[in-house]
Coordinates of C-alpha atoms in Angstrom, one line a residue:
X149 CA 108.4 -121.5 7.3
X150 CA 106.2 -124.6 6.7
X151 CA 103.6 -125.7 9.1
X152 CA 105.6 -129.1 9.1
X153 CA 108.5 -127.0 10.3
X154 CA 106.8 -125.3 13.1
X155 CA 107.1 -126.1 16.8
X156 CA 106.0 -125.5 19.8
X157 CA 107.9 -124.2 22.5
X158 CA 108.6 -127.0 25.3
X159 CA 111.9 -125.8 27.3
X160 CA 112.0 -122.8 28.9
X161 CA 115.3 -121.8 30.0
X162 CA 116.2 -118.9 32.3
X163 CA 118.8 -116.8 33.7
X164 CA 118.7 -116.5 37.4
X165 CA 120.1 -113.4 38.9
X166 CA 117.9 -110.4 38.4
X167 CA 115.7 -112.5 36.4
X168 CA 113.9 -114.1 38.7
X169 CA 114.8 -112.3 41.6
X170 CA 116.9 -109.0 42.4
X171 CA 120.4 -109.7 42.7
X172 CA 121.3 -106.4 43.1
X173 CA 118.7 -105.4 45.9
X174 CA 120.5 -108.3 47.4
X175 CA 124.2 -107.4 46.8
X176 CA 124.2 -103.9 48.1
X177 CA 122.6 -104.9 51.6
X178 CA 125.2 -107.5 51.3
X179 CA 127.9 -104.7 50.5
X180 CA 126.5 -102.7 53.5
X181 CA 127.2 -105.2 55.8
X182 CA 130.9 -105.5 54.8
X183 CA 130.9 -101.6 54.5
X184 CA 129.5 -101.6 58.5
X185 CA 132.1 -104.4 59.6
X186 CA 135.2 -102.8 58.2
X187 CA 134.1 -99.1 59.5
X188 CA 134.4 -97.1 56.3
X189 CA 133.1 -96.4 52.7
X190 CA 129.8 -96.8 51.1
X191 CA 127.5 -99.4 50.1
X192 CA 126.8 -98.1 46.8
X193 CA 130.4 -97.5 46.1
X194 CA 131.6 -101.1 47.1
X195 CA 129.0 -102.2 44.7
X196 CA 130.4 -99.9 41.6
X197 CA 133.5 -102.3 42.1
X198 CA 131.2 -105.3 41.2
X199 CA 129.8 -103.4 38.1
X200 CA 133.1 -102.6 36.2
X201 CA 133.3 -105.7 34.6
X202 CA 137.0 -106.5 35.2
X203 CA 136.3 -109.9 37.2
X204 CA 133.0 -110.3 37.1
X205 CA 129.5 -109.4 38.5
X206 CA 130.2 -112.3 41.4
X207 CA 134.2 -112.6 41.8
X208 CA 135.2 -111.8 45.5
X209 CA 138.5 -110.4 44.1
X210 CA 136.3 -107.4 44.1
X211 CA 136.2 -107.5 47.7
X212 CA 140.1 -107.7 47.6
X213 CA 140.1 -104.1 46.0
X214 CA 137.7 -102.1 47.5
X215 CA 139.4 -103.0 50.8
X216 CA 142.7 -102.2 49.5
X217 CA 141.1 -99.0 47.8
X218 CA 140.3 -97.9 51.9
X219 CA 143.5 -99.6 53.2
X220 CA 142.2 -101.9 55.8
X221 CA 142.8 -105.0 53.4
X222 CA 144.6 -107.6 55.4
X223 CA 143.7 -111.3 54.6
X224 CA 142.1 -112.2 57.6
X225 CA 139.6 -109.2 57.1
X226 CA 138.8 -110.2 53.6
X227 CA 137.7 -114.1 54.7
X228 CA 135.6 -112.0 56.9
X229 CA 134.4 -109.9 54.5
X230 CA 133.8 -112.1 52.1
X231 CA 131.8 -114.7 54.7
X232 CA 129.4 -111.5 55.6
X233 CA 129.3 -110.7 52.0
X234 CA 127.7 -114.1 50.8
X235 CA 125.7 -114.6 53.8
X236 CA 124.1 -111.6 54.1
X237 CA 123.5 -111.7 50.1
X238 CA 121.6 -114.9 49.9
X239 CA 119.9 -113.6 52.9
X240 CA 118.3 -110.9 50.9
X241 CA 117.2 -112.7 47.9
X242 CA 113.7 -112.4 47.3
X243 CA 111.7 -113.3 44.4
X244 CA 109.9 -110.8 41.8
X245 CA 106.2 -111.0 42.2
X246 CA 104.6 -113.4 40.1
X247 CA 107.6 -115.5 39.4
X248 CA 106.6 -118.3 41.3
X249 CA 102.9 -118.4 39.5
X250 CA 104.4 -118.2 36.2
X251 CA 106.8 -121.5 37.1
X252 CA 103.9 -123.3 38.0
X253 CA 102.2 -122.5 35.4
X254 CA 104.7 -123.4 32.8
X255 CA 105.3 -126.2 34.9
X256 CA 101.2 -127.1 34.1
X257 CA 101.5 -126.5 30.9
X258 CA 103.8 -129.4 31.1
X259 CA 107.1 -127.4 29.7
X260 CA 110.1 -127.8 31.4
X261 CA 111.7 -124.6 33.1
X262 CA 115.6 -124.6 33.7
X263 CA 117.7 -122.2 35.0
X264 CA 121.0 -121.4 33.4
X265 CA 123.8 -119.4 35.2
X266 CA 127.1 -118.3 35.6
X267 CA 127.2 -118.9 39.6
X268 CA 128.6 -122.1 41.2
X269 CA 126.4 -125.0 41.8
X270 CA 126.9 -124.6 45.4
X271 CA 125.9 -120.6 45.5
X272 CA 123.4 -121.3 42.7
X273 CA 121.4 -124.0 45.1
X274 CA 121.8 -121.6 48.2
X275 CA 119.7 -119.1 46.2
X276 CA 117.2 -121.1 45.0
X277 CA 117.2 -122.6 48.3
X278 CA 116.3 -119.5 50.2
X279 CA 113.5 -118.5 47.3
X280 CA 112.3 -122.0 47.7
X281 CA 112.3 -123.1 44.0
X282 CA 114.8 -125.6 44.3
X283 CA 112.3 -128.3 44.2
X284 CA 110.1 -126.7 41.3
X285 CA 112.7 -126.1 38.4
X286 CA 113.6 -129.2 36.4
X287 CA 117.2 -128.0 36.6
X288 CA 120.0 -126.0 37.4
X289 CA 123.0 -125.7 35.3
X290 CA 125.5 -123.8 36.6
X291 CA 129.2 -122.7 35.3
X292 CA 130.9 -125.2 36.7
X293 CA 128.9 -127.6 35.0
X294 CA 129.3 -126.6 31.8
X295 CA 132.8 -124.8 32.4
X296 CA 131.5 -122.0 30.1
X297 CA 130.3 -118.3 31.2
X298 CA 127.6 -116.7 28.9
X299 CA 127.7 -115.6 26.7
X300 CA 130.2 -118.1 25.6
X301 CA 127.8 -120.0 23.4
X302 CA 129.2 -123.3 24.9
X303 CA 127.2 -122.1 28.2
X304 CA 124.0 -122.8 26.0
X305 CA 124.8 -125.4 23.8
X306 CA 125.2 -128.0 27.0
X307 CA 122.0 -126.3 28.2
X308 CA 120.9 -127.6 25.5
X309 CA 122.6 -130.9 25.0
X310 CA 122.0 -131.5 29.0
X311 CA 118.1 -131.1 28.6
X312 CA 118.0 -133.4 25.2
X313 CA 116.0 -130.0 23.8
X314 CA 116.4 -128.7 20.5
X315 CA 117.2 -124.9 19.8
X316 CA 113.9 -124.4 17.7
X317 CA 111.6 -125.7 20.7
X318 CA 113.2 -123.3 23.5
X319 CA 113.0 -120.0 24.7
X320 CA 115.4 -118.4 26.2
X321 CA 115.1 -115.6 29.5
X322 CA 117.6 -113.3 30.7
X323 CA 118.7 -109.7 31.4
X324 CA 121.5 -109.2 29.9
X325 CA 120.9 -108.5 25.7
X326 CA 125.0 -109.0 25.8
X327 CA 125.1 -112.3 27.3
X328 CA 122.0 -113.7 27.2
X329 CA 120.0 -112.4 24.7
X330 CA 122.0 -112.6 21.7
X331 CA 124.0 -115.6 22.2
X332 CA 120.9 -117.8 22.7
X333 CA 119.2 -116.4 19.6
X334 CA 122.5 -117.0 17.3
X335 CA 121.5 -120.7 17.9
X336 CA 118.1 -120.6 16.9
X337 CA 116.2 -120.1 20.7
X338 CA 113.5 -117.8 21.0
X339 CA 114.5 -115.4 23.1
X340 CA 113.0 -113.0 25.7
X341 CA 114.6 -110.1 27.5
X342 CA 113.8 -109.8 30.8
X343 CA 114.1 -105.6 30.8
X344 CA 112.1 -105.0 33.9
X345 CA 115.9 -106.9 35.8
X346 CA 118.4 -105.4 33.5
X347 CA 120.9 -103.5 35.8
X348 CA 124.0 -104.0 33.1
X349 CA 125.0 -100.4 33.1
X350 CA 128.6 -101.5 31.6
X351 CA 127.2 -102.7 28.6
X352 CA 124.8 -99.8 27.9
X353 CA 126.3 -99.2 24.2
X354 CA 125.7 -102.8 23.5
X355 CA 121.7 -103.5 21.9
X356 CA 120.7 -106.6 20.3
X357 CA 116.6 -107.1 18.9
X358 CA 115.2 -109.9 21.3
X359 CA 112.5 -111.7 19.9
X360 CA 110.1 -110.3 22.9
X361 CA 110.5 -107.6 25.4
X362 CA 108.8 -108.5 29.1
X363 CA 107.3 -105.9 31.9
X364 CA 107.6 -108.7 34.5
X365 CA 108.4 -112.8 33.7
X366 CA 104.5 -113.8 33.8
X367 CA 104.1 -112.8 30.1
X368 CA 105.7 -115.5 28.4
X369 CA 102.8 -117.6 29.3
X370 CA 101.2 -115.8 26.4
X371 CA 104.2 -116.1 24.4
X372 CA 104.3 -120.0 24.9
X373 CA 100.6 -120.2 24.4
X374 CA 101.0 -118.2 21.1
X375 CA 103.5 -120.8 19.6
X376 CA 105.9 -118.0 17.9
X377 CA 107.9 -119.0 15.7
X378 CA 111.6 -117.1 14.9
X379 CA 112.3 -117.4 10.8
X380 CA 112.6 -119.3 8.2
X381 CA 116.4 -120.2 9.2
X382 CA 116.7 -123.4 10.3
X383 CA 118.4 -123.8 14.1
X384 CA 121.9 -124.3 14.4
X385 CA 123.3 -127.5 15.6
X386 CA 125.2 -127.6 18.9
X387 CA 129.1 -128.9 18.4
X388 CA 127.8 -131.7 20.1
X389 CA 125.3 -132.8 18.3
X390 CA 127.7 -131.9 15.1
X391 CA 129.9 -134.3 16.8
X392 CA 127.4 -137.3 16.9
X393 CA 126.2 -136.4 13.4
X394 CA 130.1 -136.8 11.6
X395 CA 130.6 -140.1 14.2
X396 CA 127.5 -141.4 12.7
X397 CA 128.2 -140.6 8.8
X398 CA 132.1 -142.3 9.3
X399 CA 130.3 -145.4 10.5
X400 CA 128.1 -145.3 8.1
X401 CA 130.9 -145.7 5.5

């Protein structure tokens, strides 16, 4: 790669859950609160319901099955489960240590820092409500936004498109080498895997070479400073921009 085709990283993009804070510290004293409401089972093995990957790491129908699993499910119960369930989860959401420090940072190195996630908007905001970095982060894109779940690489393409950023200028953070990790390098992001959050036991089999490996999320400040480049390859395109681009040629003739 050419000095001329070098740049510096300017958008920092981030997962959210277990990336910033631990989602799952947060899940199973939400899943002992439904387990303590409904009289039976354990924390732990409500949680195992949420990690099989059927519906997804969030989808309440997991709810649905571990109370039919004890047979108490009746729908009134589940509202009520699934009311103490969300509540008592954003309740326990704390940040990592130094997470906040590294945001501002970044933020003072005047990058921008966006969070990318699969939650709602509404559940996403609640989150980063209760860690209080709603007002720090330049943005939160969440799945009903984009109407694309990583690692769908639609999810970061409109990250992309959304933040007028090019692939070859951002970095992307998450836990997940599955759905974060190698979908945003396929387009050309520099990508950091945020090992020290990864609690994907269902895709244990699954390894992809990030570009960097972090202990905790304060060390890309010396990855950003450092200016890494990925290789010669030049970033892909997103459709979007592909879009724009064959618009712009048929006008042209």
């Amino acid at each position: 790669m050419t000095d001329a085709e070098k740049q510096k990283i300017q958008y920092i993009f981030s997962d959210m859950d277990n990336t910033l804070f631990d989602f799952v510290h947060a899940k199973v004293k939400a899943c002992a609160a439904v387990v303590d409401h409904i009289g039976t089972g354990d924390p732990h093995e409500m949680l195992s319901y949420f990690l099989r990957g059927i519906y997804g790491f969030e989808n309440l129908e997991n709810i649905e099955d571990f109370l039919k699993e004890k047979y108490v499910f009746s729908e009134s119960l589940f509202e009520e489960c699934c009311c103490i369930y969300e509540d008592v989860k954003v309740e326990n959401v704390e940040l990592y240590d130094g997470v906040r420090k590294t945001i501002e940072t970044v933020k003072d190195m005047d990058r921008s820092f966006i969070i990318v996630t699969d939650a709602d908007t509404e559940n996403a905001y609640r989150r980063m409500k209760r860690v209080k970095l709603d007002g720090l982060v330049d943005d939160v894109i969440a799945y009903d936004m984009s109407g694309k779940k990583k690692p769908d690489l639609g999810a970061f393409e409109f990250a992309l498109n959304r933040s007028g950023a090019n692939a070859s200028e951002s970095m992307y953070i998450g836990d997940s080498l599955r759905r974060d990790i190698a979908p945003a390098k396929k387009i050309g992001m520099v990508t950091a895997y945020a090992a020290y959050g990864d609690r994907n036991d269902h895709d244990r089999d699954f390894y992809f070479e990030p570009d960097y490996k972090l202990g905790n999320l304060g060390e890309i400040i010396d990855i950003i400073q450092k200016n890494p480049q990925k290789t010669s390859r030049q970033p892909q395109k997103s459709s979007v921009s592909k879009q724009a681009d064959e618009k712009a040629a048929v006008s042209e003739n």
